[in-house]
């Protein structure tokens, strides 16, 4: 083997390593699901974010029947004085159902897409709603104050976080000592759930990722048609 061949092999090997690992090995990169990003966290491929173009799907009339969102809100047991954060709030489907329940409290509607934020701002203005604030998050932070929220809701969004480790850490800081995180994800364990596999999550995987961030699963409420309703608290 001559020097040129050896150097070429070393370069290709270095490129392969760089392609499959990232700083600190928190994230790895490899081909996976056609609908996935190719970026992996703790053995799970991260899905692409659903853009604002899918807003009509979020507000579809049949969503209540398919997901039983009314039951989800009952699961959260929202008290009138609670401060609730909906992370990845989208067009505000859940936000504006939560607001009346937290009538003496507050709701933070967090999203990273300006188009989603604009729609929620419009709904706040036209509905003259005074206990909802729109917050622009980032890919690594929910941009909420430390110890500011009692309950965090994430509906079918966590699996799309580009930086899940950083996002969970940010949520943990914002959550009060006895606060709860309600993680709603389509059940990966159920092949009958008509959602692409990369947009599903198993309880086992969720527990694995949240445990690494200092959370424990308090319970998984199994009364939704398609989704897990996993309740996490600080360990």
PDB file of C-alpha atoms in Angstrom:
ATOM      1  CA  UNK A   1       0.000   0.000   0.000  1.00  0.00           C
ATOM      2  CA  UNK A   2       1.603   3.298  -1.076  1.00  0.00           C
ATOM      3  CA  UNK A   3       1.511   6.596   0.854  1.00  0.00           C
ATOM      4  CA  UNK A   4      -1.205   8.134  -1.335  1.00  0.00           C
ATOM      5  CA  UNK A   5      -3.515   5.166  -0.799  1.00  0.00           C
ATOM      6  CA  UNK A   6      -2.854   5.219   2.951  1.00  0.00           C
ATOM      7  CA  UNK A   7      -3.599   8.953   3.196  1.00  0.00           C
ATOM      8  CA  UNK A   8      -6.782   8.506   1.170  1.00  0.00           C
ATOM      9  CA  UNK A   9      -8.003   5.738   3.485  1.00  0.00           C
ATOM     10  CA  UNK A  10      -7.218   7.845   6.558  1.00  0.00           C
ATOM     11  CA  UNK A  11      -9.190  10.787   5.116  1.00  0.00           C
ATOM     12  CA  UNK A  12     -12.173   8.599   4.296  1.00  0.00           C
ATOM     13  CA  UNK A  13     -12.068   7.084   7.791  1.00  0.00           C
ATOM     14  CA  UNK A  14     -11.993  10.546   9.395  1.00  0.00           C
ATOM     15  CA  UNK A  15     -14.924  11.679   7.249  1.00  0.00           C
ATOM     16  CA  UNK A  16     -16.936   8.621   8.279  1.00  0.00           C
ATOM     17  CA  UNK A  17     -16.279   9.266  11.958  1.00  0.00           C
ATOM     18  CA  UNK A  18     -17.268  12.924  11.603  1.00  0.00           C
ATOM     19  CA  UNK A  19     -20.422  11.917   9.755  1.00  0.00           C
ATOM     20  CA  UNK A  20     -21.560   9.511  12.465  1.00  0.00           C
ATOM     21  CA  UNK A  21     -20.739  11.492  15.604  1.00  0.00           C
ATOM     22  CA  UNK A  22     -21.099  15.008  16.922  1.00  0.00           C
ATOM     23  CA  UNK A  23     -19.577  17.067  19.692  1.00  0.00           C
ATOM     24  CA  UNK A  24     -19.589  15.050  22.884  1.00  0.00           C
ATOM     25  CA  UNK A  25     -21.262  12.143  21.061  1.00  0.00           C
ATOM     26  CA  UNK A  26     -24.657  13.427  22.242  1.00  0.00           C
ATOM     27  CA  UNK A  27     -25.987  13.121  18.718  1.00  0.00           C
ATOM     28  CA  UNK A  28     -25.053  10.751  15.914  1.00  0.00           C
ATOM     29  CA  UNK A  29     -25.748  10.931  12.229  1.00  0.00           C
ATOM     30  CA  UNK A  30     -26.675   8.059   9.937  1.00  0.00           C
ATOM     31  CA  UNK A  31     -29.282   7.101   7.393  1.00  0.00           C
ATOM     32  CA  UNK A  32     -32.581   5.908   8.812  1.00  0.00           C
ATOM     33  CA  UNK A  33     -36.258   6.443   8.098  1.00  0.00           C
ATOM     34  CA  UNK A  34     -36.998   8.275   4.819  1.00  0.00           C
ATOM     35  CA  UNK A  35     -39.081  10.697   6.884  1.00  0.00           C
ATOM     36  CA  UNK A  36     -36.340  11.216   9.467  1.00  0.00           C
ATOM     37  CA  UNK A  37     -33.565  13.778   9.685  1.00  0.00           C
ATOM     38  CA  UNK A  38     -30.701  11.300   9.908  1.00  0.00           C
ATOM     39  CA  UNK A  39     -29.853  12.758  13.320  1.00  0.00           C
ATOM     40  CA  UNK A  40     -30.132  10.347  16.264  1.00  0.00           C
ATOM     41  CA  UNK A  41     -30.423  10.798  20.020  1.00  0.00           C
ATOM     42  CA  UNK A  42     -30.129   7.884  22.437  1.00  0.00           C
ATOM     43  CA  UNK A  43     -31.002   5.412  19.690  1.00  0.00           C
ATOM     44  CA  UNK A  44     -33.964   7.399  18.331  1.00  0.00           C
ATOM     45  CA  UNK A  45     -34.041   9.171  15.001  1.00  0.00           C
ATOM     46  CA  UNK A  46     -35.305  12.747  15.209  1.00  0.00           C
ATOM     47  CA  UNK A  47     -38.190  13.573  12.871  1.00  0.00           C
ATOM     48  CA  UNK A  48     -38.555  16.627  10.703  1.00  0.00           C
ATOM     49  CA  UNK A  49     -40.531  19.509  12.193  1.00  0.00           C
ATOM     50  CA  UNK A  50     -43.999  19.933  10.755  1.00  0.00           C
ATOM     51  CA  UNK A  51     -44.025  23.375   9.174  1.00  0.00           C
ATOM     52  CA  UNK A  52     -46.687  26.050   9.446  1.00  0.00           C
ATOM     53  CA  UNK A  53     -48.026  24.768   6.134  1.00  0.00           C
ATOM     54  CA  UNK A  54     -49.601  21.952   8.156  1.00  0.00           C
ATOM     55  CA  UNK A  55     -51.602  24.322  10.312  1.00  0.00           C
ATOM     56  CA  UNK A  56     -54.928  23.167   8.871  1.00  0.00           C
ATOM     57  CA  UNK A  57     -54.127  19.614   9.998  1.00  0.00           C
ATOM     58  CA  UNK A  58     -53.557  20.850  13.548  1.00  0.00           C
ATOM     59  CA  UNK A  59     -56.971  22.516  13.563  1.00  0.00           C
ATOM     60  CA  UNK A  60     -58.826  19.756  11.715  1.00  0.00           C
ATOM     61  CA  UNK A  61     -62.431  19.247  12.920  1.00  0.00           C
ATOM     62  CA  UNK A  62     -61.952  15.513  13.459  1.00  0.00           C
ATOM     63  CA  UNK A  63     -59.034  16.000  15.846  1.00  0.00           C
ATOM     64  CA  UNK A  64     -61.231  15.778  18.944  1.00  0.00           C
ATOM     65  CA  UNK A  65     -62.603  12.413  17.819  1.00  0.00           C
ATOM     66  CA  UNK A  66     -59.190  11.052  16.801  1.00  0.00           C
ATOM     67  CA  UNK A  67     -57.233  12.241  19.844  1.00  0.00           C
ATOM     68  CA  UNK A  68     -59.894  12.979  22.484  1.00  0.00           C
ATOM     69  CA  UNK A  69     -58.282  16.296  23.358  1.00  0.00           C
ATOM     70  CA  UNK A  70     -60.986  17.016  25.946  1.00  0.00           C
ATOM     71  CA  UNK A  71     -59.910  13.943  27.900  1.00  0.00           C
ATOM     72  CA  UNK A  72     -56.267  14.999  27.592  1.00  0.00           C
ATOM     73  CA  UNK A  73     -57.059  18.316  29.276  1.00  0.00           C
ATOM     74  CA  UNK A  74     -58.942  16.476  32.025  1.00  0.00           C
ATOM     75  CA  UNK A  75     -55.848  14.330  32.534  1.00  0.00           C
ATOM     76  CA  UNK A  76     -53.873  17.502  33.191  1.00  0.00           C
ATOM     77  CA  UNK A  77     -56.208  18.523  36.038  1.00  0.00           C
ATOM     78  CA  UNK A  78     -55.545  22.203  35.406  1.00  0.00           C
ATOM     79  CA  UNK A  79     -56.359  24.423  38.375  1.00  0.00           C
ATOM     80  CA  UNK A  80     -57.567  27.996  37.947  1.00  0.00           C
ATOM     81  CA  UNK A  81     -54.332  29.456  39.306  1.00  0.00           C
ATOM     82  CA  UNK A  82     -51.914  27.237  37.360  1.00  0.00           C
ATOM     83  CA  UNK A  83     -49.244  28.559  35.049  1.00  0.00           C
ATOM     84  CA  UNK A  84     -49.082  26.261  32.036  1.00  0.00           C
ATOM     85  CA  UNK A  85     -46.642  26.189  29.117  1.00  0.00           C
ATOM     86  CA  UNK A  86     -47.597  24.584  25.818  1.00  0.00           C
ATOM     87  CA  UNK A  87     -44.288  23.847  24.100  1.00  0.00           C
ATOM     88  CA  UNK A  88     -44.575  23.586  20.339  1.00  0.00           C
ATOM     89  CA  UNK A  89     -47.995  25.180  20.577  1.00  0.00           C
ATOM     90  CA  UNK A  90     -48.441  25.513  16.835  1.00  0.00           C
ATOM     91  CA  UNK A  91     -51.597  27.433  15.987  1.00  0.00           C
ATOM     92  CA  UNK A  92     -52.790  27.267  19.593  1.00  0.00           C
ATOM     93  CA  UNK A  93     -55.217  24.361  19.390  1.00  0.00           C
ATOM     94  CA  UNK A  94     -54.613  23.352  23.005  1.00  0.00           C
ATOM     95  CA  UNK A  95     -53.613  26.799  24.255  1.00  0.00           C
ATOM     96  CA  UNK A  96     -57.050  28.297  23.825  1.00  0.00           C
ATOM     97  CA  UNK A  97     -58.689  25.315  25.492  1.00  0.00           C
ATOM     98  CA  UNK A  98     -56.316  25.578  28.458  1.00  0.00           C
ATOM     99  CA  UNK A  99     -56.754  29.336  28.939  1.00  0.00           C
ATOM    100  CA  UNK A 100     -60.326  29.192  30.359  1.00  0.00           C
ATOM    101  CA  UNK A 101     -59.322  26.418  32.787  1.00  0.00           C
ATOM    102  CA  UNK A 102     -56.372  28.508  34.025  1.00  0.00           C
ATOM    103  CA  UNK A 103     -58.538  31.630  34.240  1.00  0.00           C
ATOM    104  CA  UNK A 104     -56.704  32.986  37.291  1.00  0.00           C
ATOM    105  CA  UNK A 105     -53.350  31.712  36.102  1.00  0.00           C
ATOM    106  CA  UNK A 106     -51.401  32.049  32.888  1.00  0.00           C
ATOM    107  CA  UNK A 107     -50.569  30.184  29.690  1.00  0.00           C
ATOM    108  CA  UNK A 108     -47.322  30.476  27.760  1.00  0.00           C
ATOM    109  CA  UNK A 109     -47.693  29.495  24.100  1.00  0.00           C
ATOM    110  CA  UNK A 110     -44.191  28.589  22.930  1.00  0.00           C
ATOM    111  CA  UNK A 111     -43.211  27.942  19.323  1.00  0.00           C
ATOM    112  CA  UNK A 112     -40.253  28.618  17.035  1.00  0.00           C
ATOM    113  CA  UNK A 113     -42.143  29.417  13.831  1.00  0.00           C
ATOM    114  CA  UNK A 114     -43.086  33.056  13.300  1.00  0.00           C
ATOM    115  CA  UNK A 115     -46.131  32.084  11.267  1.00  0.00           C
ATOM    116  CA  UNK A 116     -47.533  30.018  14.152  1.00  0.00           C
ATOM    117  CA  UNK A 117     -46.824  32.809  16.624  1.00  0.00           C
ATOM    118  CA  UNK A 118     -48.599  35.326  14.393  1.00  0.00           C
ATOM    119  CA  UNK A 119     -51.744  33.191  14.237  1.00  0.00           C
ATOM    120  CA  UNK A 120     -51.821  32.834  18.016  1.00  0.00           C
ATOM    121  CA  UNK A 121     -51.271  36.574  18.478  1.00  0.00           C
ATOM    122  CA  UNK A 122     -54.219  37.214  16.171  1.00  0.00           C
ATOM    123  CA  UNK A 123     -56.421  34.835  18.158  1.00  0.00           C
ATOM    124  CA  UNK A 124     -55.397  36.496  21.419  1.00  0.00           C
ATOM    125  CA  UNK A 125     -56.250  39.940  20.051  1.00  0.00           C
ATOM    126  CA  UNK A 126     -59.535  39.023  18.421  1.00  0.00           C
ATOM    127  CA  UNK A 127     -60.636  36.939  21.388  1.00  0.00           C
ATOM    128  CA  UNK A 128     -59.468  39.582  23.882  1.00  0.00           C
ATOM    129  CA  UNK A 129     -57.697  36.884  25.882  1.00  0.00           C
ATOM    130  CA  UNK A 130     -55.630  38.318  28.713  1.00  0.00           C
ATOM    131  CA  UNK A 131     -53.994  35.230  30.232  1.00  0.00           C
ATOM    132  CA  UNK A 132     -52.046  33.917  27.233  1.00  0.00           C
ATOM    133  CA  UNK A 133     -48.615  35.110  26.163  1.00  0.00           C
ATOM    134  CA  UNK A 134     -46.891  34.038  22.973  1.00  0.00           C
ATOM    135  CA  UNK A 135     -43.210  33.165  23.421  1.00  0.00           C
ATOM    136  CA  UNK A 136     -40.709  32.544  20.652  1.00  0.00           C
ATOM    137  CA  UNK A 137     -38.519  29.634  21.599  1.00  0.00           C
ATOM    138  CA  UNK A 138     -35.350  28.434  19.935  1.00  0.00           C
ATOM    139  CA  UNK A 139     -34.052  25.032  18.913  1.00  0.00           C
ATOM    140  CA  UNK A 140     -32.280  24.748  22.281  1.00  0.00           C
ATOM    141  CA  UNK A 141     -34.471  26.688  24.716  1.00  0.00           C
ATOM    142  CA  UNK A 142     -38.101  27.326  25.576  1.00  0.00           C
ATOM    143  CA  UNK A 143     -37.093  30.844  26.664  1.00  0.00           C
ATOM    144  CA  UNK A 144     -39.103  30.793  29.882  1.00  0.00           C
ATOM    145  CA  UNK A 145     -38.000  32.128  33.251  1.00  0.00           C
ATOM    146  CA  UNK A 146     -36.576  29.769  35.871  1.00  0.00           C
ATOM    147  CA  UNK A 147     -39.222  28.192  38.162  1.00  0.00           C
ATOM    148  CA  UNK A 148     -42.036  29.875  36.255  1.00  0.00           C
ATOM    149  CA  UNK A 149     -44.466  27.089  35.308  1.00  0.00           C
ATOM    150  CA  UNK A 150     -46.544  24.440  37.091  1.00  0.00           C
ATOM    151  CA  UNK A 151     -47.342  22.273  34.090  1.00  0.00           C
ATOM    152  CA  UNK A 152     -45.734  21.734  30.711  1.00  0.00           C
ATOM    153  CA  UNK A 153     -47.616  20.255  27.778  1.00  0.00           C
ATOM    154  CA  UNK A 154     -45.955  18.833  24.671  1.00  0.00           C
ATOM    155  CA  UNK A 155     -48.304  17.305  22.117  1.00  0.00           C
ATOM    156  CA  UNK A 156     -46.680  15.304  19.314  1.00  0.00           C
ATOM    157  CA  UNK A 157     -43.742  17.692  19.219  1.00  0.00           C
ATOM    158  CA  UNK A 158     -40.931  16.369  21.413  1.00  0.00           C
ATOM    159  CA  UNK A 159     -39.863  13.773  18.831  1.00  0.00           C
ATOM    160  CA  UNK A 160     -39.209  16.653  16.403  1.00  0.00           C
ATOM    161  CA  UNK A 161     -36.882  18.634  18.684  1.00  0.00           C
ATOM    162  CA  UNK A 162     -33.589  19.118  16.888  1.00  0.00           C
ATOM    163  CA  UNK A 163     -31.778  19.333  20.233  1.00  0.00           C
ATOM    164  CA  UNK A 164     -33.835  17.247  22.690  1.00  0.00           C
ATOM    165  CA  UNK A 165     -31.146  17.135  25.396  1.00  0.00           C
ATOM    166  CA  UNK A 166     -30.891  20.908  25.530  1.00  0.00           C
ATOM    167  CA  UNK A 167     -34.654  21.381  25.309  1.00  0.00           C
ATOM    168  CA  UNK A 168     -35.375  19.044  28.229  1.00  0.00           C
ATOM    169  CA  UNK A 169     -32.761  20.870  30.313  1.00  0.00           C
ATOM    170  CA  UNK A 170     -34.433  24.175  29.455  1.00  0.00           C
ATOM    171  CA  UNK A 171     -37.865  22.826  30.386  1.00  0.00           C
ATOM    172  CA  UNK A 172     -36.525  21.444  33.654  1.00  0.00           C
ATOM    173  CA  UNK A 173     -35.227  24.891  34.638  1.00  0.00           C
ATOM    174  CA  UNK A 174     -38.572  26.526  33.864  1.00  0.00           C
ATOM    175  CA  UNK A 175     -40.559  23.892  35.779  1.00  0.00           C
ATOM    176  CA  UNK A 176     -41.339  24.499  39.452  1.00  0.00           C
ATOM    177  CA  UNK A 177     -40.244  21.931  42.052  1.00  0.00           C
ATOM    178  CA  UNK A 178     -43.536  20.029  42.056  1.00  0.00           C
ATOM    179  CA  UNK A 179     -44.329  20.727  38.437  1.00  0.00           C
ATOM    180  CA  UNK A 180     -45.356  18.116  35.895  1.00  0.00           C
ATOM    181  CA  UNK A 181     -44.522  17.507  32.261  1.00  0.00           C
ATOM    182  CA  UNK A 182     -47.278  16.000  30.117  1.00  0.00           C
ATOM    183  CA  UNK A 183     -45.620  14.279  27.185  1.00  0.00           C
ATOM    184  CA  UNK A 184     -48.135  13.310  24.527  1.00  0.00           C
ATOM    185  CA  UNK A 185     -46.764  11.101  21.763  1.00  0.00           C
ATOM    186  CA  UNK A 186     -48.280   8.652  19.299  1.00  0.00           C
ATOM    187  CA  UNK A 187     -47.741   5.127  20.586  1.00  0.00           C
ATOM    188  CA  UNK A 188     -44.869   3.370  18.806  1.00  0.00           C
ATOM    189  CA  UNK A 189     -45.986   0.114  20.429  1.00  0.00           C
ATOM    190  CA  UNK A 190     -49.254   0.127  18.471  1.00  0.00           C
ATOM    191  CA  UNK A 191     -48.975  -0.603  14.741  1.00  0.00           C
ATOM    192  CA  UNK A 192     -52.632   0.360  14.320  1.00  0.00           C
ATOM    193  CA  UNK A 193     -51.929   4.020  15.026  1.00  0.00           C
ATOM    194  CA  UNK A 194     -52.013   5.568  11.509  1.00  0.00           C
ATOM    195  CA  UNK A 195     -48.930   7.759  11.890  1.00  0.00           C
ATOM    196  CA  UNK A 196     -45.481   7.460  10.305  1.00  0.00           C
ATOM    197  CA  UNK A 197     -43.125   5.461  12.526  1.00  0.00           C
ATOM    198  CA  UNK A 198     -40.572   8.240  12.969  1.00  0.00           C
ATOM    199  CA  UNK A 199     -43.360  10.422  14.383  1.00  0.00           C
ATOM    200  CA  UNK A 200     -44.183   7.881  17.102  1.00  0.00           C
ATOM    201  CA  UNK A 201     -42.475   7.222  20.440  1.00  0.00           C
ATOM    202  CA  UNK A 202     -42.490   4.314  22.842  1.00  0.00           C
ATOM    203  CA  UNK A 203     -42.848   4.676  26.599  1.00  0.00           C
ATOM    204  CA  UNK A 204     -39.520   2.893  27.029  1.00  0.00           C
ATOM    205  CA  UNK A 205     -37.703   5.410  24.833  1.00  0.00           C
ATOM    206  CA  UNK A 206     -39.339   8.415  26.476  1.00  0.00           C
ATOM    207  CA  UNK A 207     -38.449   7.149  29.956  1.00  0.00           C
ATOM    208  CA  UNK A 208     -34.863   6.570  28.824  1.00  0.00           C
ATOM    209  CA  UNK A 209     -34.462  10.124  27.542  1.00  0.00           C
ATOM    210  CA  UNK A 210     -36.234  11.855  30.412  1.00  0.00           C
ATOM    211  CA  UNK A 211     -34.417   9.793  33.049  1.00  0.00           C
ATOM    212  CA  UNK A 212     -31.120  10.993  31.592  1.00  0.00           C
ATOM    213  CA  UNK A 213     -32.366  14.561  32.133  1.00  0.00           C
ATOM    214  CA  UNK A 214     -33.325  14.012  35.777  1.00  0.00           C
ATOM    215  CA  UNK A 215     -37.011  13.139  35.426  1.00  0.00           C
ATOM    216  CA  UNK A 216     -39.026  10.087  36.404  1.00  0.00           C
ATOM    217  CA  UNK A 217     -42.273   8.762  34.984  1.00  0.00           C
ATOM    218  CA  UNK A 218     -45.050   9.312  37.496  1.00  0.00           C
ATOM    219  CA  UNK A 219     -47.658   7.574  35.374  1.00  0.00           C
ATOM    220  CA  UNK A 220     -48.751   6.893  31.813  1.00  0.00           C
ATOM    221  CA  UNK A 221     -52.454   7.586  31.462  1.00  0.00           C
ATOM    222  CA  UNK A 222     -53.731   5.176  28.817  1.00  0.00           C
ATOM    223  CA  UNK A 223     -57.120   6.684  28.033  1.00  0.00           C
ATOM    224  CA  UNK A 224     -56.335   8.401  24.718  1.00  0.00           C
ATOM    225  CA  UNK A 225     -57.173   6.676  21.419  1.00  0.00           C
ATOM    226  CA  UNK A 226     -53.770   6.912  19.738  1.00  0.00           C
ATOM    227  CA  UNK A 227     -51.359   8.587  22.118  1.00  0.00           C
ATOM    228  CA  UNK A 228     -49.413   8.065  25.294  1.00  0.00           C
ATOM    229  CA  UNK A 229     -50.164  10.597  28.023  1.00  0.00           C
ATOM    230  CA  UNK A 230     -46.933  10.308  30.009  1.00  0.00           C
ATOM    231  CA  UNK A 231     -46.584  12.395  33.154  1.00  0.00           C
ATOM    232  CA  UNK A 232     -43.018  13.170  34.196  1.00  0.00           C
ATOM    233  CA  UNK A 233     -41.830  14.847  37.405  1.00  0.00           C
ATOM    234  CA  UNK A 234     -38.387  15.855  38.622  1.00  0.00           C
ATOM    235  CA  UNK A 235     -36.551  12.885  40.077  1.00  0.00           C
TER     236      UNK A 235
END
